[in-house]
mmCIF file of C-alpha atoms and ligand atoms in Angstrom:
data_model
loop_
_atom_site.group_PDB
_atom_site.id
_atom_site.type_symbol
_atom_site.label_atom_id
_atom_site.label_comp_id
_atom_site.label_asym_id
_atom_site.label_seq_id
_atom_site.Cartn_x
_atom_site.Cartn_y
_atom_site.Cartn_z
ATOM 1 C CA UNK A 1 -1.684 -8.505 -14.524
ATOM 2 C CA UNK A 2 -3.344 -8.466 -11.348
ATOM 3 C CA UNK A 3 -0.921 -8.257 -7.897
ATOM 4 C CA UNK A 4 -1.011 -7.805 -4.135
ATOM 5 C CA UNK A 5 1.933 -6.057 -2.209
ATOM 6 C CA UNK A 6 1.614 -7.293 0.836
ATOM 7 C CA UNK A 7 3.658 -6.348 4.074
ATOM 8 C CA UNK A 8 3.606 -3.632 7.514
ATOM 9 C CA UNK A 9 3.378 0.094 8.115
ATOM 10 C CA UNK A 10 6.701 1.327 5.685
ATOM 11 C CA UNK A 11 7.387 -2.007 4.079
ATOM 12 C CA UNK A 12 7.798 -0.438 0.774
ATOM 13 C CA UNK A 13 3.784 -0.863 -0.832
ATOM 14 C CA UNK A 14 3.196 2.536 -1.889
ATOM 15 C CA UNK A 15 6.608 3.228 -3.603
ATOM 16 C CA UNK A 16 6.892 -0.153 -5.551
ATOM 17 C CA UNK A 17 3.177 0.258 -6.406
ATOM 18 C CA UNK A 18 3.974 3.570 -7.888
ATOM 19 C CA UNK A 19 6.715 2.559 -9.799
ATOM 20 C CA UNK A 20 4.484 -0.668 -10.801
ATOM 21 C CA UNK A 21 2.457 2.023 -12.217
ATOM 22 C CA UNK A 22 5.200 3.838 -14.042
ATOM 23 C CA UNK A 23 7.095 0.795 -15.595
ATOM 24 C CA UNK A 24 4.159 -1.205 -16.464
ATOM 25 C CA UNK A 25 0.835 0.178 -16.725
ATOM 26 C CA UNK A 26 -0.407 -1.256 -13.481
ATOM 27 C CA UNK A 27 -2.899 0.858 -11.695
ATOM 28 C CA UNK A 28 -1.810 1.356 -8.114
ATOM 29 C CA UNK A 29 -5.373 1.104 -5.833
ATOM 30 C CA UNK A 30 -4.339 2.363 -2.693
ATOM 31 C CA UNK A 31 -6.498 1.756 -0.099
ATOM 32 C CA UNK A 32 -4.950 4.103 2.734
ATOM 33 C CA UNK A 33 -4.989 6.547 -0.508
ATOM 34 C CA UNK A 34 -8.559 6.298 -1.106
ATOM 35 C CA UNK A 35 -9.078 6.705 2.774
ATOM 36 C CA UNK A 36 -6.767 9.794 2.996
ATOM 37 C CA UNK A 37 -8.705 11.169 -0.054
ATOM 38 C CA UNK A 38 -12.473 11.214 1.802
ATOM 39 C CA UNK A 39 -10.510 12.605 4.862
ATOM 40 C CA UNK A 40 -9.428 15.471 3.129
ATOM 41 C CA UNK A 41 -13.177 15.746 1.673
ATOM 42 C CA UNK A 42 -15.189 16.166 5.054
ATOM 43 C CA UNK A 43 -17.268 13.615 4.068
ATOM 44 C CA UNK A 44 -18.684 11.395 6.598
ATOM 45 C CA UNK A 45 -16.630 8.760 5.865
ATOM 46 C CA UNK A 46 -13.564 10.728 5.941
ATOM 47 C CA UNK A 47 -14.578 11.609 9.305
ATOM 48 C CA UNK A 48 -14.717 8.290 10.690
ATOM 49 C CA UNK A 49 -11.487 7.380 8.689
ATOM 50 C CA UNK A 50 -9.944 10.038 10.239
ATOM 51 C CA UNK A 51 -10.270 8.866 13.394
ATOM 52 C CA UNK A 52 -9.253 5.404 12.584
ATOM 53 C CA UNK A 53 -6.363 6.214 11.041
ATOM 54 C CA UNK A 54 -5.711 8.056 13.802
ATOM 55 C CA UNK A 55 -5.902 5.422 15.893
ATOM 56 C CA UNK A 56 -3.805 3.193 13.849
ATOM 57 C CA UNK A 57 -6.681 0.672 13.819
ATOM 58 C CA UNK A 58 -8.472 -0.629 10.742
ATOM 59 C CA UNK A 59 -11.512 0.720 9.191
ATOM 60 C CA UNK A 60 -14.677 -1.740 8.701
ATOM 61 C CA UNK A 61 -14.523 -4.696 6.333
ATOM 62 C CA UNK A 62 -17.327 -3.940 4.867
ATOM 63 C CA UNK A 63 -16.951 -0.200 3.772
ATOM 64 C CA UNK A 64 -13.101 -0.816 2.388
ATOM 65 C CA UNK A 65 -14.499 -4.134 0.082
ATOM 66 C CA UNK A 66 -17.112 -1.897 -1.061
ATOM 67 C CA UNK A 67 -14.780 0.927 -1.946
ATOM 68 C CA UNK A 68 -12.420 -1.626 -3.583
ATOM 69 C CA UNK A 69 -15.448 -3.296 -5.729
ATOM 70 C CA UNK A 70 -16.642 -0.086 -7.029
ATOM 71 C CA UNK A 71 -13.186 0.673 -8.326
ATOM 72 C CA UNK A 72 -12.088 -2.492 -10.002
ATOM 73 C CA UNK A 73 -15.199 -2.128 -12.103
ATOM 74 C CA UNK A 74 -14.039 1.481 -13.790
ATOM 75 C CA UNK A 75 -11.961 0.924 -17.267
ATOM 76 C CA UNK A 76 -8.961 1.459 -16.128
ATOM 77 C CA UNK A 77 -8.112 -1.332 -14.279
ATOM 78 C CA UNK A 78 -8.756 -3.476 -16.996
ATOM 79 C CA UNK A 79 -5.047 -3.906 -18.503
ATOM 80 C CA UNK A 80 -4.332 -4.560 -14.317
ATOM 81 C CA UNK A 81 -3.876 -3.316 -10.891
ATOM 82 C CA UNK A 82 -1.657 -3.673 -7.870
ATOM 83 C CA UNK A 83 -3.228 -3.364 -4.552
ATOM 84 C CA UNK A 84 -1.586 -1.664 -2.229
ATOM 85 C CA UNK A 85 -3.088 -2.099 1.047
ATOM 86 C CA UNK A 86 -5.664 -4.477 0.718
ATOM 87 C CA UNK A 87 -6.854 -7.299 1.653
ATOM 88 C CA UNK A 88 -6.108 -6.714 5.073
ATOM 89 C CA UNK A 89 -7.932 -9.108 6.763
ATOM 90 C CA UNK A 90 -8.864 -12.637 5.778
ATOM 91 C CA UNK A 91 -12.596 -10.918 5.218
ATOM 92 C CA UNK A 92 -10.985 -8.591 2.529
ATOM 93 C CA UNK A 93 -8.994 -11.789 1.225
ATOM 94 C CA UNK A 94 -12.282 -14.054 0.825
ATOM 95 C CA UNK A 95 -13.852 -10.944 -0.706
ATOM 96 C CA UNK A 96 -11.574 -9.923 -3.179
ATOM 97 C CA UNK A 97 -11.650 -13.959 -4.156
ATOM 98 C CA UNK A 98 -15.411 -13.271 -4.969
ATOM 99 C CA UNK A 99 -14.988 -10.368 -6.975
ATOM 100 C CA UNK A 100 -12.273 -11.572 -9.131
ATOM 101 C CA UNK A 101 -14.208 -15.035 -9.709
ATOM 102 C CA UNK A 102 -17.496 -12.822 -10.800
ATOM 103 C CA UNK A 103 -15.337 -11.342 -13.387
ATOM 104 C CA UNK A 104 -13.435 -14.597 -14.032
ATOM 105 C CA UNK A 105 -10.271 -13.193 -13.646
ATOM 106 C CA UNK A 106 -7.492 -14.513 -11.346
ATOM 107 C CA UNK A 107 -4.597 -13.188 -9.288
ATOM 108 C CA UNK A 108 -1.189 -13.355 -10.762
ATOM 109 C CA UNK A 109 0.986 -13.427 -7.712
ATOM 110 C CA UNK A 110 0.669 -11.724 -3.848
ATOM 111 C CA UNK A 111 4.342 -10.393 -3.045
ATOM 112 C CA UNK A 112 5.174 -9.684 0.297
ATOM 113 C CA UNK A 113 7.745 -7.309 1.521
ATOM 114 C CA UNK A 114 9.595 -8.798 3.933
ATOM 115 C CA UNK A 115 10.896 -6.143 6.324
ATOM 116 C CA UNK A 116 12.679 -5.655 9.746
ATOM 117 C CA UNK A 117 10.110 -4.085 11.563
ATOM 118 C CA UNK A 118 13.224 -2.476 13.828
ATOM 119 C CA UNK A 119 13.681 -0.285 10.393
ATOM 120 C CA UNK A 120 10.416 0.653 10.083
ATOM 121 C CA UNK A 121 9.808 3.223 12.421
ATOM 122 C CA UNK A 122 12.903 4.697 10.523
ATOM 123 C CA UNK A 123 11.206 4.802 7.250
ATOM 124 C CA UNK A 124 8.369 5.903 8.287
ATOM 125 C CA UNK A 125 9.076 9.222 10.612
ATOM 126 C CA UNK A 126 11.502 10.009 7.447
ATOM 127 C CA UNK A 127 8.659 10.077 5.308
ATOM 128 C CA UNK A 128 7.209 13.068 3.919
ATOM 129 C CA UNK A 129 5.048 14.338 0.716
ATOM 130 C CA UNK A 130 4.607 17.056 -2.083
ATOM 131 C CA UNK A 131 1.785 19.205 -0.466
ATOM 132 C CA UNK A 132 0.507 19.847 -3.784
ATOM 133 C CA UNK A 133 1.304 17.050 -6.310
ATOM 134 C CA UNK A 134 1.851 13.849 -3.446
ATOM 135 C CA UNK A 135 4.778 12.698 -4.362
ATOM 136 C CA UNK A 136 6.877 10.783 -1.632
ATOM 137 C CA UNK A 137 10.238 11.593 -0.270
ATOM 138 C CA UNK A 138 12.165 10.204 2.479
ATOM 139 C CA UNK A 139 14.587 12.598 5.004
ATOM 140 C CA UNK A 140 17.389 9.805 4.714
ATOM 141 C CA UNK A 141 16.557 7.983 1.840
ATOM 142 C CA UNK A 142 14.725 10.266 -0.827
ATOM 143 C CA UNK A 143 15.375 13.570 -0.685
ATOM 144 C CA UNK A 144 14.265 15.985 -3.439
ATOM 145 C CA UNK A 145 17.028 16.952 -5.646
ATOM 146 C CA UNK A 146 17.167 20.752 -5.033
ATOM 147 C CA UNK A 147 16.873 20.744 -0.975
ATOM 148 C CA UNK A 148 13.146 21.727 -0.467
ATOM 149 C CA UNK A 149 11.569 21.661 -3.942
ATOM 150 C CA UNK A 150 9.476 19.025 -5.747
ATOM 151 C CA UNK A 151 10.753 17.243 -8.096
ATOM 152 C CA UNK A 152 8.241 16.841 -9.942
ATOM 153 C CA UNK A 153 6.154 19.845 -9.533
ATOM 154 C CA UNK A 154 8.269 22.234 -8.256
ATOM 155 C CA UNK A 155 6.134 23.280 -5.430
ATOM 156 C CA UNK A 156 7.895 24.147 -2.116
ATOM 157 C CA UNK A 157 5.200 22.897 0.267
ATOM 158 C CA UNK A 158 5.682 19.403 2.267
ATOM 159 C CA UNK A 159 3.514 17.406 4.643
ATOM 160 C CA UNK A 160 4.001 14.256 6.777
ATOM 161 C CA UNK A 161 0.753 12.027 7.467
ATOM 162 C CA UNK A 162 -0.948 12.350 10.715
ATOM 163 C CA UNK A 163 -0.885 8.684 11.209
ATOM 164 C CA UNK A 164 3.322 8.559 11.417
ATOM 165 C CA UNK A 165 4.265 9.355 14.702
ATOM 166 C CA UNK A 166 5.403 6.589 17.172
ATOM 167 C CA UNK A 167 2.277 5.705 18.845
ATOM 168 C CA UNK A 168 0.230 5.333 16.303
ATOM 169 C CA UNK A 169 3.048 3.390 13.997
ATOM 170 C CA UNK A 170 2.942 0.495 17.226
ATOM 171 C CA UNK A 171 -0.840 0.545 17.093
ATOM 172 C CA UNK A 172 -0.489 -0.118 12.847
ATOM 173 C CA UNK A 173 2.256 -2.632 13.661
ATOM 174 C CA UNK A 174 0.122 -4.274 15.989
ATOM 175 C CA UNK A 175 -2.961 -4.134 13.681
ATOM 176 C CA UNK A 176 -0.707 -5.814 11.059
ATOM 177 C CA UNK A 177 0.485 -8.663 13.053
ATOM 178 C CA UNK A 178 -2.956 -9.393 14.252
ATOM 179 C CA UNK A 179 -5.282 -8.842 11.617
ATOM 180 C CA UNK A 180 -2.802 -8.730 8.009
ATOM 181 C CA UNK A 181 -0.257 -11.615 8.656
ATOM 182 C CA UNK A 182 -2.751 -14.270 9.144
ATOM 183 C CA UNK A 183 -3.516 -13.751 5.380
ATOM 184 C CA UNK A 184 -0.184 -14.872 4.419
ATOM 185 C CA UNK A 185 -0.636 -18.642 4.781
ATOM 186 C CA UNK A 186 -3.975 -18.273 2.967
ATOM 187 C CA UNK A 187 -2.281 -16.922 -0.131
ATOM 188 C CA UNK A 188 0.764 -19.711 0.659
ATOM 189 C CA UNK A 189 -1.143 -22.853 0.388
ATOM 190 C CA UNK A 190 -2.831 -21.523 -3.292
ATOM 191 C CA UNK A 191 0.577 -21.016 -4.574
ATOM 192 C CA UNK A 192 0.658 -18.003 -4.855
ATOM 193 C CA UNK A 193 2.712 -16.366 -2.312
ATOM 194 C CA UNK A 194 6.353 -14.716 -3.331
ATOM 195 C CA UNK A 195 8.791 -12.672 -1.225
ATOM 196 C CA UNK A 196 11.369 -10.323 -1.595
ATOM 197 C CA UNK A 197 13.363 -8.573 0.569
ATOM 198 C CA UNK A 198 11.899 -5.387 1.279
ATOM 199 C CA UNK A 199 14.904 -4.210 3.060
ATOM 200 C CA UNK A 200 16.943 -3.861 0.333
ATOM 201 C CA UNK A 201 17.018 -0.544 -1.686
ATOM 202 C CA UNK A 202 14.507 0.310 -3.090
ATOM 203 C CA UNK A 203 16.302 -0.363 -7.126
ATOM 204 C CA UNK A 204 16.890 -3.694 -5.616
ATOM 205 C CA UNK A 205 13.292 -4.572 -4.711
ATOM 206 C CA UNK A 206 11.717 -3.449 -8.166
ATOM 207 C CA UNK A 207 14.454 -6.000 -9.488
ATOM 208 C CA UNK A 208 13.617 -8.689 -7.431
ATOM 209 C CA UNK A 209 9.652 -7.627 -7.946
ATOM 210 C CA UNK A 210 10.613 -7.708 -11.868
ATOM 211 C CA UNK A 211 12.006 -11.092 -11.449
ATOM 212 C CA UNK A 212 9.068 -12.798 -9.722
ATOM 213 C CA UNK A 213 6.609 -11.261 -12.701
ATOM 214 C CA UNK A 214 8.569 -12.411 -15.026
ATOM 215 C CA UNK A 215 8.405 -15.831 -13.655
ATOM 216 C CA UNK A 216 4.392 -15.792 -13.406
HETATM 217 P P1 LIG N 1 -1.933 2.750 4.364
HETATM 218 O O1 LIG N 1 -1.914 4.064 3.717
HETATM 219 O O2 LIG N 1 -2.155 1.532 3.531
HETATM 220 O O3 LIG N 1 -0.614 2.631 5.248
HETATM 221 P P2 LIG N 1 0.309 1.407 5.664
HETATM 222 O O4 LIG N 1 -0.075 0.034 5.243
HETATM 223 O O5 LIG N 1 0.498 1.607 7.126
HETATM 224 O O6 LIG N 1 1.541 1.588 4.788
HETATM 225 P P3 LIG N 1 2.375 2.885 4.564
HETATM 226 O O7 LIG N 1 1.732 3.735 3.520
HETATM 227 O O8 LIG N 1 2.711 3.520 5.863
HETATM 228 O O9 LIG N 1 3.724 2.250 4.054
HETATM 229 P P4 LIG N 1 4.148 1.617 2.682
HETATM 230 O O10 LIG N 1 4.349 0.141 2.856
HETATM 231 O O11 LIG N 1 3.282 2.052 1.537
HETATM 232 O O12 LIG N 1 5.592 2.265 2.588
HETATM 233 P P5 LIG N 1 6.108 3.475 1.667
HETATM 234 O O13 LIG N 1 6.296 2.998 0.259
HETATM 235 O O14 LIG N 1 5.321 4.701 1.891
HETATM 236 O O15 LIG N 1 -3.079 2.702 5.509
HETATM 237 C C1 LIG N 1 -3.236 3.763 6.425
HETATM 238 C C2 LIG N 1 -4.445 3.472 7.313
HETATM 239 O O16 LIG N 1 -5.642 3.405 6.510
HETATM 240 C C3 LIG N 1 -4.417 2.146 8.070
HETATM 241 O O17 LIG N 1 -3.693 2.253 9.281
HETATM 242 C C4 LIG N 1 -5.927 1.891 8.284
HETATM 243 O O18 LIG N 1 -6.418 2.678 9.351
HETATM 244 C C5 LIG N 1 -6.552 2.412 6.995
HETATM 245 N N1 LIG N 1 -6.681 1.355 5.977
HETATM 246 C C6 LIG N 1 -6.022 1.317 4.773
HETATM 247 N N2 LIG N 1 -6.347 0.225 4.089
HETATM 248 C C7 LIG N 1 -7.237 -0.465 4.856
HETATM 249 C C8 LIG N 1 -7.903 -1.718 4.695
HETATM 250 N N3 LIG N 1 -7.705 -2.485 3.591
HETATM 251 N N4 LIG N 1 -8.723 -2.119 5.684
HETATM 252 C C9 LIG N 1 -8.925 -1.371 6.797
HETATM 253 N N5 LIG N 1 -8.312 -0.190 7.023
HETATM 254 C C10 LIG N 1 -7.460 0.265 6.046
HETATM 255 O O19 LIG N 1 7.584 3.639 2.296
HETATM 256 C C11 LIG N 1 7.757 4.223 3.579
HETATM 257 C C12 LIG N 1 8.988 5.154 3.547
HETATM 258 O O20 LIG N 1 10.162 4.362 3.344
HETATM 259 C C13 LIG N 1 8.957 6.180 2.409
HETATM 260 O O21 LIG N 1 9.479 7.385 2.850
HETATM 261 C C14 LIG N 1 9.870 5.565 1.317
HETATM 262 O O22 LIG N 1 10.527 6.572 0.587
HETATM 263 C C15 LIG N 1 10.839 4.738 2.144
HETATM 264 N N6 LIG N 1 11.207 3.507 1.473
HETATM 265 C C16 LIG N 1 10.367 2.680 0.781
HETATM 266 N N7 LIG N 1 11.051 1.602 0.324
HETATM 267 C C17 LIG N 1 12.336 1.759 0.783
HETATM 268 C C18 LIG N 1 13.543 0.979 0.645
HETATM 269 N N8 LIG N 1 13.543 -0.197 -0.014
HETATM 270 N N9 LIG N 1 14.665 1.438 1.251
HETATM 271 C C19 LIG N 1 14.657 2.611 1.948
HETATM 272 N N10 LIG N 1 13.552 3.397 2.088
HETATM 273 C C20 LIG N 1 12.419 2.976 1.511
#
């Protein structure tokens, strides 16, 4: 199976994705992961992703579709993916279109989490990670079991992402009403564009996410 979860800043992509990943074998291909990776490198690219991200602006069309080409080709995204993240523009939409048809393989649905954006901000200066193993936790909403360990590692170290304080969450918003929305419509009038409600918790939106799969 091969999705899109579609919506803004702290709509919900990364922690359905994961659990995509979990429940059903999905690989979760996380463009803002893949970006936050080569920061954390030094490598050139991370360096000018790091300052885009900063920015809350979008990096380049062309260096994102060739970062997402190169990794739909590796073996493991052969049983499926979910894209978190991409296509972000209707460049990235058209593109991905051209990589799936060289491999004659289709799209299965494009789900978009349909959010308040007045929650948003919310979610997203809540948010915080696992220093060492990543995994996601939310002040209000997820906190780790035993107050200030990991779950699932155990490790007592936590980070928040640069790119989640308030001025650069209204440039992101912004980006995402000018640049991301205007894909919607494209994926509409192919049939194959689904919503849930992304503002329901988050048990509720694998459910509804489970539902539309089920019907595809
Ligand atoms: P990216 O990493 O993709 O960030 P984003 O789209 O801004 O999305 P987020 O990761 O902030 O939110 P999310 O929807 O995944 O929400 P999450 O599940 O974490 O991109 C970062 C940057 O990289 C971009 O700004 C751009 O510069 C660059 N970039 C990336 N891709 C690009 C591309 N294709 N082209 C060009 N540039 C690109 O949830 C948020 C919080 O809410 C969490 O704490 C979570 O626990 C909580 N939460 C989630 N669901 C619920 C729920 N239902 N109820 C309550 N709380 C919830």
């Amino acid at each position: 199976m091969r999705l899109i979860l579609l919506g803004p800043p702290g709509a919900g992509k990364g922690t359905q994705a994961k659990r995509l990943e979990e429940t059903r074998g999905l690989v979760q291909l996380s463009t803002g992961d893949m970006l936050r990776a080569a920061v954390a490198s030094g490598s050139p690219l991370g360096q000018q992703a790091k300052r885009v991200m900063e920015a809350g602006e979008l990096m380049p069309d062309e260096i994102i579709i060739d970062m997402i080409a190169e990794r739909i080709e590796r073996p493991d995204c052969r049983n499926g993916f979910v894209l978190d993240g991409f296509p972000r523009t209707t460049r990235q939409a058209a593109a991905l279109d051209q990589m799936l048809e060289g491999k004659k393989a289709n799209l299965d649905a494009v789900i978009e989490l349909a959010v308040d954006e007045g929650a948003l901000i919310e979610r997203i200066s809540g948010r915080f990670s696992c220093a060492k193993c990543g995994a996601g936790y939310h002040e209000k909403f997820k906190r780790p079991k035993v107050e200030g360990v990991c779950d699932v590692c155990g490790s007592t170290e936590f980070s928040r992402r640069k790119d989640d304080n308030a001025e650069t969450v209204a440039a992101r918003l912004e980006a995402y009403r000018g640049q991301t929305a205007p894909i919607l419509p494209y994926y509409e009038e192919r049939g194959l564009l689904r919503r849930v409600d992304g503002m329901a918790d988050v048990d509720e939106v694998m459910r509804q996410i489970e539902a539309v799969l089920a019907s595809v």
